[in-house]
């Protein structure tokens, strides 16, 4: 297998694993939303958002850095050095895992009190032990990626989600039947993450032992090799990893800010009970649905980052320009139809998956903002590929400060929608700053003169999708509600994607020449549709 084929295969494995993990995460939220009341959902949401924020901080960006350092050392035929770096990273992860778990357990009641959901204390404490293993799991995944073994990380991610989701639902159900209140049920559901960590660690341990046996047979390592100083290894690691982690935690930080501020900011306006309900909808419904659009788009654009990095190192400006343009276009063009479909069908999705139709507007608005999350993550990745992680870090700080200020200001006027709007504004600010920096490095265009055609495709597909959703809702008068909502979701999703693709081709937003540079999977889908493009459009390519 060639390096290019191996890389594409690895990317597809990670993309598939990430998509399965998101779907399983959504699958977990549905039964939990039926089992838990508003207080239980709010407690579970806060526990998860605190945990998801601390996880990347606990690993300090080392997995990405370790992948790079290990790959380089094996390429230079210095496997002993790679092993020493790996062992140093494992020591760090073990120590940090213990410290983070203890710190989270102790701090749980103080944070819960500040966030005005004191019932979340037990749930936060229940999820704390998961931090014992997850930093080590993340380090092992980074090491295997550096060895070009994506299967280990992908399978461990899927096993982790299956173990977490199944045990979370089972524990919450058992506690319900035993007569425990929602505070304990939320804690039981949160403890599912601990089982997830055990499952993932078991898979990584299996692959590590399997690889070690293979290497022992090949006598790959030299026991007499010179020892690298531990402090020197950590210095090299943190010099690269700290800017990476600070620029890559934007989404967990934003979600943490929202879950921490929704009740304090809204309780004075709508009361503590309704504010807690808004947090429950935001955490159990909106975040789950809005987490779907970025998966495919980011996986596709990320596959181009090593190419961008190589072009930048060679100072090949023409190739760099082409690849930056391609990365941005793929992420926007593939992410948009998913965002539009979920946004216009938010009411039907809410009715299909959850117990009530409350909060459909919250789901729709948070999902709409993910298109800017996609552009932010793509431009961040490009800057990281160019070695501009420190600059990217500063832009993330600017975006988060904007988010905080806008949340306080907009929530006074628009309530929960102001807080969600502030999230989109944060992503927009970071995207614009990233694009400004990229323009200084390389001259490129995203759509050029084709923005008009793109806008028409989005508005037309979205408008038709919205009309179909409204018509589908009327089916609830003729059949069971969930069946009507299921049919509506399928029809709206299919119609939006098909109309969007056809209009992109008919209006000349996509060209044959450009499609030839896309990943092979996309080429197979788009090439047959190019027959729909009018001759007059093709002549202007």
XYZ file of C-alpha atoms in Angstrom:
541
model
C 0.000 0.000 0.000
C 1.370 3.451 -0.972
C 1.785 6.210 1.585
C -1.039 8.176 -0.048
C -3.412 5.190 0.053
C -2.403 4.435 3.628
C -3.050 8.019 4.668
C -6.450 8.151 2.949
C -7.405 4.823 4.554
C -6.336 6.117 7.972
C -8.330 9.305 7.504
C -11.436 7.347 6.507
C -11.066 5.075 9.541
C -10.842 8.043 11.925
C -13.708 9.842 10.143
C -15.921 6.743 10.370
C -15.028 6.270 14.039
C -15.804 9.914 14.805
C -19.140 9.717 12.985
C -20.123 6.490 14.778
C -19.123 8.085 18.100
C -21.330 11.137 17.397
C -24.287 8.981 16.397
C -23.881 6.825 19.522
C -23.632 9.989 21.620
C -26.931 11.165 20.161
C -28.394 7.675 20.675
C -27.462 7.942 24.368
C -29.176 11.299 24.803
C -32.523 10.073 23.486
C -33.310 7.406 26.146
C -31.712 9.537 28.875
C -33.977 12.420 27.912
C -36.900 10.063 28.447
C -35.546 8.764 31.769
C -34.366 12.014 33.360
C -36.343 15.091 34.306
C -35.121 18.657 33.668
C -32.905 18.703 36.769
C -31.343 15.361 35.879
C -30.644 16.479 32.306
C -29.063 19.733 33.511
C -26.859 17.859 35.997
C -25.771 15.338 33.344
C -25.040 18.172 30.878
C -22.843 20.062 33.316
C -20.885 16.950 34.296
C -20.187 16.147 30.648
C -19.185 19.678 29.661
C -16.753 19.990 32.595
C -15.273 16.620 31.689
C -14.982 17.434 27.962
C -13.166 20.670 28.824
C -10.709 19.039 31.224
C -9.894 16.121 28.916
C -7.865 18.090 26.317
C -6.293 20.134 29.116
C -5.249 16.925 30.889
C -3.484 15.681 27.749
C -1.977 19.166 27.121
C -2.029 18.667 23.345
C 0.590 15.932 23.671
C -1.163 13.288 21.474
C -0.803 15.446 18.312
C 2.749 16.424 19.238
C 3.654 12.833 20.115
C 2.312 11.619 16.773
C 4.597 14.065 14.969
C 7.678 13.312 17.105
C 7.263 9.541 16.899
C 6.696 9.603 13.150
C 9.808 11.730 12.582
C 12.040 9.508 14.709
C 10.955 6.280 13.046
C 11.442 7.927 9.638
C 15.005 8.849 10.700
C 15.573 5.251 11.910
C 15.741 6.281 15.576
C 13.076 3.998 17.106
C 14.738 3.964 20.557
C 14.331 7.729 20.837
C 10.681 7.409 19.794
C 10.109 4.868 22.580
C 11.741 7.125 25.157
C 9.500 10.019 24.102
C 6.463 7.719 24.283
C 7.355 6.497 27.793
C 7.877 10.073 29.010
C 4.431 11.009 27.665
C 2.858 8.003 29.418
C 4.424 8.998 32.757
C 3.048 12.519 32.360
C -0.433 11.233 31.475
C -0.548 8.890 34.495
C 0.407 11.650 36.949
C -1.923 14.240 35.413
C -4.782 11.730 35.319
C -4.592 11.167 39.073
C -4.263 14.893 39.848
C -7.131 15.894 37.542
C -9.459 13.241 38.955
C -8.813 14.343 42.539
C -9.113 18.030 41.646
C -12.431 17.524 39.839
C -13.854 15.438 42.701
C -12.952 18.118 45.259
C -14.053 21.083 43.130
C -17.399 19.543 42.073
C -19.655 21.118 44.746
C -18.081 24.561 44.335
C -18.570 24.596 40.556
C -22.110 23.176 40.849
C -23.017 25.917 43.325
C -21.562 28.642 41.087
C -23.431 27.325 38.030
C -26.647 27.302 40.116
C -27.281 23.594 39.553
C -26.148 22.141 42.909
C -27.734 18.807 41.932
C -24.865 18.287 39.455
C -22.307 17.671 42.250
C -22.855 13.900 42.304
C -22.770 13.627 38.500
C -19.488 15.566 38.290
C -17.941 13.406 41.017
C -19.184 10.253 39.272
C -17.425 11.196 36.014
C -14.158 12.234 37.717
C -12.604 8.706 37.766
C -12.765 8.598 33.950
C -9.903 11.132 33.946
C -7.649 8.485 35.514
C -7.382 6.554 32.234
C -8.348 8.920 29.427
C -5.112 10.969 29.349
C -3.185 7.695 28.939
C -5.634 6.504 26.265
C -5.174 9.774 24.343
C -1.366 9.428 24.523
C -1.567 5.841 23.233
C -3.808 6.947 20.356
C -1.314 9.677 19.454
C 1.525 7.153 19.478
C -0.333 4.733 17.209
C -1.175 7.555 14.791
C 2.539 8.368 14.700
C 3.135 4.712 13.764
C 0.501 5.083 11.012
C -1.879 2.681 12.764
C -5.259 4.441 12.748
C -7.247 1.248 13.356
C -6.314 1.033 17.048
C -7.545 4.523 17.851
C -10.669 4.131 15.703
C -11.754 0.833 17.256
C -10.994 2.046 20.793
C -13.165 5.114 20.139
C -16.090 2.974 19.009
C -15.725 0.515 21.915
C -15.489 3.440 24.327
C -18.768 4.883 23.059
C -20.584 1.541 23.083
C -19.475 0.848 26.675
C -20.254 4.399 27.797
C -23.664 4.634 26.165
C -24.913 1.188 27.180
C -23.800 1.416 30.811
C -25.024 5.013 31.176
C -28.522 4.073 30.063
C -28.507 0.821 32.064
C -27.339 2.471 35.303
C -29.861 5.311 34.986
C -32.653 2.781 34.395
C -31.612 0.565 37.334
C -31.466 3.564 39.666
C -34.905 4.690 38.464
C -36.368 1.247 39.218
C -34.689 1.221 42.634
C -36.473 4.456 43.518
C -33.486 6.851 43.439
C -34.088 10.475 42.453
C -32.792 12.205 39.307
C -29.643 13.465 41.026
C -28.486 9.883 41.509
C -29.718 8.832 38.063
C -27.651 11.603 36.433
C -24.645 10.424 38.451
C -25.214 6.848 37.262
C -25.399 8.020 33.644
C -22.203 10.061 34.099
C -20.417 7.025 35.556
C -20.888 5.373 32.159
C -17.847 7.363 31.002
C -15.730 5.395 33.484
C -16.795 2.119 31.858
C -16.077 3.722 28.480
C -12.540 4.547 29.582
C -11.960 0.965 30.752
C -13.174 -0.428 27.412
C -11.017 1.972 25.379
C -7.961 1.296 27.533
C -8.423 -2.447 27.098
C -8.431 -2.084 23.288
C -5.350 0.159 23.281
C -3.536 -2.247 25.607
C -4.329 -5.142 23.262
C -2.930 -3.301 20.239
C 0.137 -2.166 22.212
C 0.956 -5.731 23.253
C 0.353 -6.991 19.711
C 2.702 -4.361 18.250
C 5.341 -5.045 20.896
C 5.365 -8.780 20.101
C 5.880 -8.009 16.414
C 8.719 -5.593 17.180
C 10.436 -8.006 19.569
C 10.537 -10.613 16.798
C 12.075 -8.032 14.452
C 14.647 -6.986 17.118
C 13.790 -3.367 16.370
C 15.189 -1.827 19.547
C 18.722 -1.546 20.895
C 18.929 -1.843 24.691
C 22.315 -0.084 24.695
C 20.990 3.067 22.963
C 21.810 6.410 24.599
C 19.230 7.690 27.078
C 17.639 11.067 26.421
C 17.268 13.365 29.471
C 13.642 13.331 30.674
C 13.508 17.105 31.158
C 14.794 17.599 27.627
C 12.023 15.377 26.244
C 9.349 17.308 28.146
C 10.798 20.608 26.947
C 10.560 19.461 23.316
C 7.033 18.130 23.833
C 5.569 21.173 25.572
C 7.176 23.644 23.200
C 4.946 22.194 20.485
C 1.961 20.939 22.471
C 0.876 23.926 24.578
C -0.013 26.230 21.642
C -1.768 23.293 19.962
C -3.987 22.480 22.941
C -4.879 26.123 23.569
C -5.920 26.594 19.937
C -7.843 23.297 19.726
C -10.102 23.537 22.793
C -12.340 26.314 21.474
C -15.484 24.182 21.164
C -15.163 22.486 24.610
C -14.463 25.906 26.192
C -17.487 27.492 24.492
C -19.771 24.618 25.537
C -18.397 24.824 29.080
C -19.031 28.588 29.191
C -22.605 28.094 28.014
C -23.382 25.282 30.464
C -21.885 27.388 33.268
C -23.614 30.671 32.404
C -27.064 29.751 31.069
C -28.701 29.381 34.509
C -26.904 32.327 36.215
C -27.619 34.692 33.294
C -31.218 33.648 32.642
C -32.552 32.868 36.138
C -33.094 36.572 36.893
C -35.172 36.966 33.723
C -37.231 33.777 33.501
C -36.765 32.129 36.899
C -34.493 29.331 38.084
C -36.824 26.536 36.924
C -37.151 27.755 33.314
C -33.439 28.596 33.153
C -32.592 25.045 34.263
C -34.983 23.765 31.598
C -33.184 25.833 28.942
C -29.864 24.325 30.055
C -31.355 20.824 29.854
C -32.539 21.393 26.267
C -29.233 22.968 25.285
C -27.210 20.066 26.711
C -29.393 17.047 25.952
C -30.765 18.078 22.548
C -29.042 21.025 20.852
C -25.401 20.018 21.437
C -26.119 16.434 20.346
C -27.719 17.454 17.033
C -25.282 20.316 16.359
C -22.334 17.947 16.844
C -23.130 16.040 13.633
C -22.345 18.558 10.798
C -18.640 19.150 11.571
C -17.651 15.458 11.473
C -17.520 14.780 7.724
C -16.387 18.250 6.689
C -13.502 18.383 9.148
C -12.395 14.827 8.332
C -12.265 15.674 4.623
C -10.399 18.947 5.062
C -7.998 17.461 7.634
C -6.824 14.929 5.054
C -5.303 17.854 3.137
C -3.355 19.341 6.051
C -0.149 17.251 5.632
C -0.103 18.287 1.957
C -0.427 21.942 2.984
C 2.354 21.489 5.546
C 4.667 19.955 2.940
C 3.894 22.682 0.366
C 4.567 25.393 2.952
C 7.890 23.806 3.914
C 8.918 23.653 0.218
C 7.762 27.268 -0.295
C 5.636 26.013 -3.191
C 3.184 28.926 -3.213
C 1.168 27.780 -6.228
C 0.525 24.330 -4.737
C -0.137 25.862 -1.318
C -2.681 28.261 -2.789
C -4.470 25.410 -4.543
C -4.612 23.212 -1.448
C -5.770 25.965 0.961
C -8.555 26.849 -1.476
C -9.496 23.179 -1.805
C -9.558 22.614 1.971
C -11.813 25.618 2.566
C -14.157 24.776 -0.299
C -14.547 21.125 0.681
C -15.287 21.966 4.316
C -17.880 24.625 3.406
C -19.528 22.783 0.510
C -19.865 19.458 2.364
C -20.812 20.944 5.723
C -23.507 23.337 4.479
C -26.177 20.836 3.284
C -25.980 18.902 6.568
C -26.329 22.141 8.557
C -29.271 23.309 6.414
C -31.035 19.908 6.611
C -30.790 19.694 10.394
C -31.716 23.357 10.852
C -34.902 23.383 8.743
C -36.000 19.973 10.112
C -35.209 20.854 13.756
C -38.888 20.699 14.786
C -39.351 17.223 13.279
C -36.016 15.967 14.666
C -37.082 17.175 18.106
C -40.405 15.379 17.793
C -38.794 12.195 16.466
C -36.089 11.832 19.109
C -37.332 13.488 22.285
C -40.337 13.500 24.597
C -41.545 17.033 23.844
C -41.225 19.631 21.075
C -39.785 22.228 23.456
C -36.608 23.971 22.361
C -36.812 23.350 18.609
C -35.634 26.927 18.029
C -32.617 26.352 20.286
C -31.693 23.205 18.333
C -32.095 25.029 14.988
C -30.068 28.096 15.989
C -27.149 26.192 17.545
C -27.024 23.921 14.475
C -27.017 26.932 12.121
C -23.926 28.300 13.869
C -21.936 25.114 13.236
C -21.105 26.253 9.685
C -18.866 28.877 11.323
C -17.490 26.210 13.662
C -16.524 24.230 10.558
C -14.720 27.204 8.969
C -13.009 28.015 12.276
C -11.734 24.453 12.733
C -10.575 24.210 9.113
C -8.657 27.502 9.181
C -7.179 26.557 12.569
C -5.945 23.274 11.089
C -4.390 25.042 8.097
C -2.537 27.477 10.357
C -1.325 24.565 12.491
C -0.118 22.838 9.331
C 1.894 25.955 8.538
C 3.450 25.985 12.012
C 1.418 29.027 13.140
C -0.038 27.437 16.275
C 0.940 30.379 18.516
C -0.885 32.887 16.316
C -3.895 30.578 16.158
C -3.851 30.420 19.963
C -4.062 34.237 20.243
C -7.002 34.323 17.840
C -8.817 31.703 19.917
C -8.330 33.887 23.003
C -9.844 36.828 21.101
C -12.831 34.715 20.071
C -13.469 33.441 23.599
C -13.285 36.968 25.044
C -15.801 38.026 22.378
C -17.997 35.089 23.365
C -17.970 36.028 27.051
C -18.739 39.699 26.444
C -21.451 38.978 23.880
C -23.089 36.344 26.129
C -23.527 38.858 28.948
C -24.809 41.591 26.601
C -27.033 39.605 24.238
C -28.606 37.403 26.934
C -30.199 40.523 28.461
C -32.124 41.119 25.233
C -32.523 37.725 23.545
C -32.180 35.274 26.453
C -30.880 31.806 25.512
C -30.814 32.823 21.824
C -28.432 35.660 22.681
C -26.069 33.178 24.339
C -26.200 30.886 21.287
C -25.699 33.887 18.993
C -22.595 34.798 21.004
C -21.241 31.305 20.282
C -21.649 31.828 16.521
C -20.022 35.266 16.868
C -17.032 33.654 18.604
C -16.548 31.240 15.684
C -16.961 34.058 13.137
C -14.330 36.249 14.843
C -11.783 33.413 14.944
C -12.515 32.469 11.313
C -12.065 36.056 10.091
C -8.812 36.494 12.035
C -7.514 33.170 10.699
C -8.437 34.104 7.118
C -6.748 37.483 7.527
C -3.528 35.782 8.580
C -3.764 33.163 5.816
C -4.207 35.907 3.207
C -0.912 37.416 4.373
C 0.842 34.079 3.899
C -0.684 32.961 0.608
C -3.059 34.492 -1.931
C -6.171 32.335 -2.323
C -9.899 32.520 -2.998
C -12.650 30.336 -1.580
C -15.553 30.852 -3.992
C -14.464 33.931 -5.939
C -17.306 35.051 -8.207
C -19.316 31.942 -7.360
C -20.577 33.113 -3.957
C -23.848 34.234 -5.616
C -24.541 30.778 -7.014
C -23.668 29.209 -3.666
C -26.068 31.559 -1.833
C -28.881 30.711 -4.276
C -28.268 26.970 -3.749
C -28.365 27.366 0.043
C -31.440 29.596 0.139
C -33.387 27.532 -2.415
C -32.617 24.151 -0.799
C -33.260 25.574 2.671
C -36.534 27.209 1.620
C -37.837 24.055 -0.071
C -36.688 21.969 2.902
C -38.513 24.267 5.326
C -41.699 24.057 3.242
C -41.498 20.268 3.154
C -40.975 20.212 6.927
C -44.066 22.356 7.492
C -46.078 20.087 5.173
C -44.713 16.987 6.910
C -45.828 18.242 10.306
C -49.429 18.033 9.021
C -48.959 14.270 8.682
C -49.298 14.069 12.482
C -53.051 14.412 11.916
C -53.073 11.254 9.805
C -50.630 8.920 11.571
C -48.681 8.492 14.836
C -46.522 11.536 15.553
C -43.151 9.761 15.540
C -43.844 8.022 12.236
C -44.839 11.358 10.700
C -41.703 13.037 12.029
C -39.507 10.170 10.757
C -40.949 10.432 7.232
C -40.571 14.210 7.325
C -36.917 14.050 8.430
C -36.050 11.572 5.658
C -37.848 13.575 2.970
C -36.437 16.940 4.080
C -32.876 15.612 4.400
C -32.945 13.916 0.995
C -34.580 16.895 -0.751
C -32.185 19.485 0.693
C -29.059 17.504 -0.250
C -30.260 16.668 -3.780
C -31.510 20.188 -4.574
C -28.362 21.736 -3.123
C -26.039 19.489 -5.177
C -27.997 19.966 -8.399
C -28.014 23.756 -8.010
C -24.278 23.859 -7.238
C -23.675 22.088 -10.554
C -26.287 23.920 -12.651
C -25.128 27.332 -11.388
C -21.467 26.524 -12.003
C -20.335 26.584 -8.374
C -18.715 23.191 -8.999
C -16.599 22.545 -12.096
C -15.195 19.344 -13.612
C -11.652 20.656 -13.248
C -12.138 21.321 -9.554
C -13.832 17.980 -8.852
C -10.784 16.228 -10.333
C -8.800 17.492 -7.334
C -11.326 16.238 -4.744
C -10.924 12.993 -2.763
C -11.936 9.945 -4.816
C -15.061 9.277 -2.735
C -16.483 12.695 -3.609
C -15.508 12.320 -7.270
C -17.603 9.135 -7.572
C -20.654 10.964 -6.202
C -20.284 14.209 -8.167
C -19.039 13.138 -11.619
C -22.354 11.560 -12.783
C -24.209 14.718 -11.713
C -21.968 16.929 -13.868
C -24.056 15.900 -16.905
C -26.694 18.300 -15.566
C -24.413 21.311 -16.009
C -25.485 23.514 -18.967
C -22.987 23.870 -21.830
C -22.845 27.661 -21.424
C -21.664 27.208 -17.815
C -18.971 24.701 -18.837
C -17.582 27.083 -21.470
C -16.946 29.721 -18.793
C -14.880 27.396 -16.542
